[in-house]
Amino acid sequence: MSHPRVTPAPRTGFELDSKSASERTSVQPQQVSKKRNVKAKPAVQAKSLLLIHREPFSNEDDDIEGSQHPAEPLSADDPLAPLPFNPYKGNRGLTRAWHAMKNSLNGFRVAIREESAFRQELTLAAILVPCGILVPVSPVERAALLASVLLVLMVELLNSSVEAAIDRISLERHELSKRAKDFGSAAVMVALLVCVLTWGLIVGPLLWQWALMLF
C-alpha cells in the first residue's frame, strides 16, 4: 500500500526574510567578538612586553634626580679614587730590574735600621750560615740548613711589611689590626721552629758524636 507523497508548502517571503535576519543577528556577535579579540591582541602583547622589559625595582624619580645632580669627582684622599701614575710600572728590561734591585736593597737597609727583631735574626744568620757551609753533611742537608735560616729572615720581612701597612692605615688600637699583627708574629714563630727542628735533626747527631769523642 503506497502512501500519498506530501510536498512541503512553499515558504513565503516573510519567513525567508525573518530567517535571514535571525541568521544575521546570530552571526554578527561572533564576528564582532572576533574583531574585538583581534584588536585586543596587540594591546595585550604590548603590555606583556612592557612588563618583561621593565627593570625590577626601578624608580624614575631616582633617575631624574641622578640626571639633575651629577656625581662629584673623587678627591685624592678618597680610598676609591684612582691611584696616581707610577712611572716605574712602565719600565721594562734592564731598567725595571735595576729599579727593583735598588728598591729591594733600600727595603733591606730600612729593615736593619728600624726593626730590632730583624737585626737579631740577621745576627743569628751570620753565625749559622758559615756553620751550615762548613759542617760535614750532604749537599741536600746543607741546603736544608741554609734554607731554614733564610726562611726566618724572609718571614720576618713579610711580618714587618704587614705591620708597616697597618700603621699606615691607622695607628689606633683595633681588634682587626691586632689580629693581623699577631698572625704575622705567629708566622715568624713557625719559621723559627722549622729552623730549630732542621738544625736539631741534622746537626744534633754530629754534635753528639763530637761530644762523645771529647769526653
mmCIF file of C-alpha atoms in Angstrom:
data_model
loop_
_atom_site.group_PDB
_atom_site.id
_atom_site.type_symbol
_atom_site.label_atom_id
_atom_site.label_comp_id
_atom_site.label_asym_id
_atom_site.label_seq_id
_atom_site.Cartn_x
_atom_site.Cartn_y
_atom_site.Cartn_z
ATOM 1 C CA MET A 1 0.000 0.000 0.000
ATOM 2 C CA SER A 2 1.628 3.252 -1.073
ATOM 3 C CA HIS A 3 1.352 6.420 0.918
ATOM 4 C CA PRO A 4 0.500 9.603 -0.883
ATOM 5 C CA ARG A 5 3.524 11.917 -1.411
ATOM 6 C CA VAL A 6 3.286 15.079 0.566
ATOM 7 C CA THR A 7 5.015 18.102 -0.878
ATOM 8 C CA PRO A 8 6.110 20.825 1.504
ATOM 9 C CA ALA A 9 4.359 24.068 1.288
ATOM 10 C CA PRO A 10 6.375 26.811 -0.304
ATOM 11 C CA ARG A 11 7.891 29.387 2.035
ATOM 12 C CA THR A 12 6.657 32.840 1.877
ATOM 13 C CA GLY A 13 8.875 35.855 1.525
ATOM 14 C CA PHE A 14 8.163 36.895 5.119
ATOM 15 C CA GLU A 15 9.568 33.631 6.501
ATOM 16 C CA LEU A 16 12.701 33.892 4.349
ATOM 17 C CA ASP A 17 13.310 37.455 5.489
ATOM 18 C CA SER A 18 12.831 36.542 9.158
ATOM 19 C CA LYS A 19 15.232 33.565 8.887
ATOM 20 C CA SER A 20 17.923 35.570 7.158
ATOM 21 C CA ALA A 21 17.524 38.304 9.742
ATOM 22 C CA SER A 22 17.863 35.789 12.590
ATOM 23 C CA GLU A 23 20.968 34.261 10.945
ATOM 24 C CA ARG A 24 22.495 37.705 10.560
ATOM 25 C CA THR A 25 21.812 38.552 14.167
ATOM 26 C CA SER A 26 23.289 35.226 15.367
ATOM 27 C CA VAL A 27 26.436 35.536 13.257
ATOM 28 C CA GLN A 28 27.069 39.207 13.862
ATOM 29 C CA PRO A 29 28.001 38.935 17.592
ATOM 30 C CA GLN A 30 30.568 36.239 16.789
ATOM 31 C CA GLN A 31 32.145 38.393 14.102
ATOM 32 C CA VAL A 32 32.150 41.397 16.406
ATOM 33 C CA SER A 33 33.718 39.353 19.190
ATOM 34 C CA LYS A 34 36.367 38.061 16.793
ATOM 35 C CA LYS A 35 37.152 41.580 15.658
ATOM 36 C CA ARG A 36 37.379 42.738 19.256
ATOM 37 C CA ASN A 37 39.762 39.887 20.067
ATOM 38 C CA VAL A 38 41.920 40.704 17.067
ATOM 39 C CA LYS A 39 42.088 44.338 18.078
ATOM 40 C CA ALA A 40 42.813 43.485 21.713
ATOM 41 C CA LYS A 41 45.771 41.199 20.949
ATOM 42 C CA PRO A 42 48.317 43.940 20.090
ATOM 43 C CA ALA A 43 47.464 45.823 23.265
ATOM 44 C CA VAL A 44 47.930 42.702 25.387
ATOM 45 C CA GLN A 45 51.207 41.884 23.649
ATOM 46 C CA ALA A 46 52.486 45.423 24.116
ATOM 47 C CA LYS A 47 51.576 45.331 27.806
ATOM 48 C CA SER A 48 53.343 41.984 28.238
ATOM 49 C CA LEU A 49 56.452 43.341 26.508
ATOM 50 C CA LEU A 50 56.473 46.312 28.830
ATOM 51 C CA LEU A 51 56.245 44.009 31.837
ATOM 52 C CA ILE A 52 59.077 41.825 30.522
ATOM 53 C CA HIS A 53 61.477 44.617 29.606
ATOM 54 C CA ARG A 54 60.769 46.726 32.661
ATOM 55 C CA GLU A 55 63.641 46.547 35.123
ATOM 56 C CA PRO A 56 62.688 45.440 38.640
ATOM 57 C CA PHE A 57 62.812 47.966 41.448
ATOM 58 C CA SER A 58 63.277 50.852 39.010
ATOM 59 C CA ASN A 59 62.354 54.319 40.133
ATOM 60 C CA GLU A 60 62.002 57.070 37.571
ATOM 61 C CA ASP A 61 62.336 59.743 40.228
ATOM 62 C CA ASP A 62 65.781 58.463 41.167
ATOM 63 C CA ASP A 63 66.857 58.566 37.525
ATOM 64 C CA ILE A 64 65.635 62.117 37.187
ATOM 65 C CA GLU A 65 67.365 63.205 40.386
ATOM 66 C CA GLY A 66 70.578 61.475 39.301
ATOM 67 C CA SER A 67 70.488 63.276 35.962
ATOM 68 C CA GLN A 68 69.911 66.630 37.623
ATOM 69 C CA HIS A 69 72.690 66.102 40.195
ATOM 70 C CA PRO A 70 75.757 64.532 38.525
ATOM 71 C CA ALA A 71 78.307 62.703 40.679
ATOM 72 C CA GLU A 72 81.090 64.830 42.086
ATOM 73 C CA PRO A 73 84.695 63.875 41.243
ATOM 74 C CA LEU A 74 86.549 61.902 43.915
ATOM 75 C CA SER A 75 89.188 63.690 45.936
ATOM 76 C CA ALA A 76 92.771 62.460 46.204
ATOM 77 C CA ASP A 77 92.220 61.353 49.826
ATOM 78 C CA ASP A 78 89.223 59.192 48.915
ATOM 79 C CA PRO A 79 90.128 55.466 49.042
ATOM 80 C CA LEU A 80 88.031 54.888 45.899
ATOM 81 C CA ALA A 81 89.961 57.479 43.902
ATOM 82 C CA PRO A 82 92.263 56.127 41.159
ATOM 83 C CA LEU A 83 95.888 55.711 42.114
ATOM 84 C CA PRO A 84 98.403 58.215 40.754
ATOM 85 C CA PHE A 85 100.514 57.205 37.794
ATOM 86 C CA ASN A 86 103.559 55.164 38.759
ATOM 87 C CA PRO A 87 106.440 55.859 36.339
ATOM 88 C CA TYR A 88 108.254 52.657 37.364
ATOM 89 C CA LYS A 89 105.442 50.353 36.273
ATOM 90 C CA GLY A 90 106.055 51.081 32.603
ATOM 91 C CA ASN A 91 109.766 50.255 32.735
ATOM 92 C CA ARG A 92 110.917 47.050 31.100
ATOM 93 C CA GLY A 93 114.071 45.081 30.665
ATOM 94 C CA LEU A 94 117.229 46.149 32.474
ATOM 95 C CA THR A 95 115.688 49.412 33.684
ATOM 96 C CA ARG A 96 112.970 47.568 35.571
ATOM 97 C CA ALA A 97 115.485 45.077 37.021
ATOM 98 C CA TRP A 98 117.698 47.950 38.170
ATOM 99 C CA HIS A 99 114.855 49.766 39.926
ATOM 100 C CA ALA A 100 113.644 46.512 41.522
ATOM 101 C CA MET A 101 117.114 45.719 42.881
ATOM 102 C CA LYS A 102 117.520 49.267 44.190
ATOM 103 C CA ASN A 103 114.151 49.143 45.971
ATOM 104 C CA SER A 104 114.954 45.728 47.445
ATOM 105 C CA LEU A 105 118.269 46.947 48.846
ATOM 106 C CA ASN A 106 116.518 50.016 50.225
ATOM 107 C CA GLY A 107 113.960 47.786 51.991
ATOM 108 C CA PHE A 108 116.744 45.619 53.407
ATOM 109 C CA ARG A 109 118.545 48.718 54.694
ATOM 110 C CA VAL A 110 115.376 50.139 56.293
ATOM 111 C CA ALA A 111 114.646 46.788 57.971
ATOM 112 C CA ILE A 112 118.137 46.720 59.511
ATOM 113 C CA ARG A 113 117.789 50.290 60.735
ATOM 114 C CA GLU A 114 114.185 50.188 62.009
ATOM 115 C CA GLU A 115 113.399 46.576 63.020
ATOM 116 C CA SER A 116 115.188 45.248 66.090
ATOM 117 C CA ALA A 117 113.824 41.713 65.619
ATOM 118 C CA PHE A 118 115.265 41.580 62.113
ATOM 119 C CA ARG A 119 118.653 42.722 63.406
ATOM 120 C CA GLN A 120 118.674 39.924 65.983
ATOM 121 C CA GLU A 121 117.729 37.312 63.425
ATOM 122 C CA LEU A 122 120.294 38.667 60.995
ATOM 123 C CA THR A 123 122.989 38.316 63.664
ATOM 124 C CA LEU A 124 121.895 34.721 64.256
ATOM 125 C CA ALA A 125 122.010 34.087 60.500
ATOM 126 C CA ALA A 126 125.553 35.497 60.320
ATOM 127 C CA ILE A 127 126.588 32.758 62.780
ATOM 128 C CA LEU A 128 124.556 29.864 61.379
ATOM 129 C CA VAL A 129 125.249 30.355 57.663
ATOM 130 C CA PRO A 130 129.053 29.795 57.958
ATOM 131 C CA CYS A 131 128.393 26.810 60.230
ATOM 132 C CA GLY A 132 125.979 25.365 57.687
ATOM 133 C CA ILE A 133 128.586 25.739 54.957
ATOM 134 C CA LEU A 134 131.438 24.175 56.971
ATOM 135 C CA VAL A 135 129.570 21.337 58.709
ATOM 136 C CA PRO A 136 130.331 17.893 57.153
ATOM 137 C CA VAL A 137 126.893 16.955 55.794
ATOM 138 C CA SER A 138 125.462 16.026 52.414
ATOM 139 C CA PRO A 139 124.610 18.761 49.886
ATOM 140 C CA VAL A 140 120.881 18.241 50.427
ATOM 141 C CA GLU A 141 121.238 18.614 54.196
ATOM 142 C CA ARG A 142 123.417 21.696 53.748
ATOM 143 C CA ALA A 143 120.773 23.256 51.501
ATOM 144 C CA ALA A 144 118.106 22.495 54.108
ATOM 145 C CA LEU A 145 120.163 24.174 56.844
ATOM 146 C CA LEU A 146 120.716 27.334 54.829
ATOM 147 C CA ALA A 147 117.116 27.449 53.588
ATOM 148 C CA SER A 148 115.733 27.250 57.121
ATOM 149 C CA VAL A 149 117.819 30.269 58.141
ATOM 150 C CA LEU A 150 116.799 32.280 55.085
ATOM 151 C CA LEU A 151 113.172 31.329 55.716
ATOM 152 C CA VAL A 152 113.265 33.070 59.094
ATOM 153 C CA LEU A 153 114.617 36.267 57.530
ATOM 154 C CA MET A 154 112.052 36.183 54.743
ATOM 155 C CA VAL A 155 109.072 35.700 57.068
ATOM 156 C CA GLU A 156 110.342 38.465 59.348
ATOM 157 C CA LEU A 157 110.468 40.875 56.400
ATOM 158 C CA LEU A 158 106.897 39.957 55.461
ATOM 159 C CA ASN A 159 105.775 40.484 59.053
ATOM 160 C CA SER A 160 107.426 43.903 59.104
ATOM 161 C CA SER A 161 105.714 44.859 55.839
ATOM 162 C CA VAL A 162 102.302 43.885 57.259
ATOM 163 C CA GLU A 163 102.909 45.949 60.390
ATOM 164 C CA ALA A 164 104.014 48.959 58.329
ATOM 165 C CA ALA A 165 100.912 48.746 56.117
ATOM 166 C CA ILE A 166 98.587 48.561 59.136
ATOM 167 C CA ASP A 167 100.291 51.520 60.816
ATOM 168 C CA ARG A 168 99.993 53.476 57.566
ATOM 169 C CA ILE A 169 96.217 52.938 57.551
ATOM 170 C CA SER A 170 95.638 53.832 61.201
ATOM 171 C CA LEU A 171 97.567 53.982 64.462
ATOM 172 C CA GLU A 172 94.518 53.481 66.671
ATOM 173 C CA ARG A 173 94.078 50.243 68.562
ATOM 174 C CA HIS A 174 91.707 47.931 66.752
ATOM 175 C CA GLU A 175 90.911 44.256 67.085
ATOM 176 C CA LEU A 176 91.490 43.528 63.391
ATOM 177 C CA SER A 177 94.819 45.361 63.377
ATOM 178 C CA LYS A 178 95.935 43.406 66.425
ATOM 179 C CA ARG A 179 94.821 40.163 64.805
ATOM 180 C CA ALA A 180 96.793 40.847 61.622
ATOM 181 C CA LYS A 181 99.953 41.640 63.574
ATOM 182 C CA ASP A 182 99.503 38.544 65.723
ATOM 183 C CA PHE A 183 99.197 36.428 62.591
ATOM 184 C CA GLY A 184 102.480 37.819 61.315
ATOM 185 C CA SER A 185 104.171 37.152 64.650
ATOM 186 C CA ALA A 186 102.852 33.582 64.634
ATOM 187 C CA ALA A 187 104.284 33.080 61.139
ATOM 188 C CA VAL A 188 107.713 34.176 62.389
ATOM 189 C CA MET A 189 107.452 31.761 65.313
ATOM 190 C CA VAL A 190 106.630 28.870 62.947
ATOM 191 C CA ALA A 191 109.638 29.751 60.792
ATOM 192 C CA LEU A 192 111.873 29.757 63.879
ATOM 193 C CA LEU A 193 110.523 26.340 64.921
ATOM 194 C CA VAL A 194 111.265 24.976 61.442
ATOM 195 C CA CYS A 195 114.806 26.317 61.681
ATOM 196 C CA VAL A 196 115.363 24.801 65.127
ATOM 197 C CA LEU A 197 113.995 21.400 64.072
ATOM 198 C CA THR A 198 116.064 21.349 60.895
ATOM 199 C CA TRP A 199 119.298 22.169 62.668
ATOM 200 C CA GLY A 200 118.485 19.826 65.542
ATOM 201 C CA LEU A 201 117.795 16.842 63.264
ATOM 202 C CA ILE A 202 120.821 17.387 61.017
ATOM 203 C CA VAL A 203 123.494 18.905 63.226
ATOM 204 C CA GLY A 204 122.338 17.397 66.542
ATOM 205 C CA PRO A 205 123.688 13.857 65.874
ATOM 206 C CA LEU A 206 127.039 15.299 64.774
ATOM 207 C CA LEU A 207 127.341 17.351 67.939
ATOM 208 C CA TRP A 208 126.508 14.263 69.991
ATOM 209 C CA GLN A 209 129.258 12.268 68.293
ATOM 210 C CA TRP A 210 131.788 15.063 68.833
ATOM 211 C CA ALA A 211 130.788 15.278 72.497
ATOM 212 C CA LEU A 212 131.347 11.520 72.953
ATOM 213 C CA MET A 213 134.742 11.748 71.282
ATOM 214 C CA LEU A 214 135.848 14.595 73.549
ATOM 215 C CA PHE A 215 134.615 13.106 76.798
#
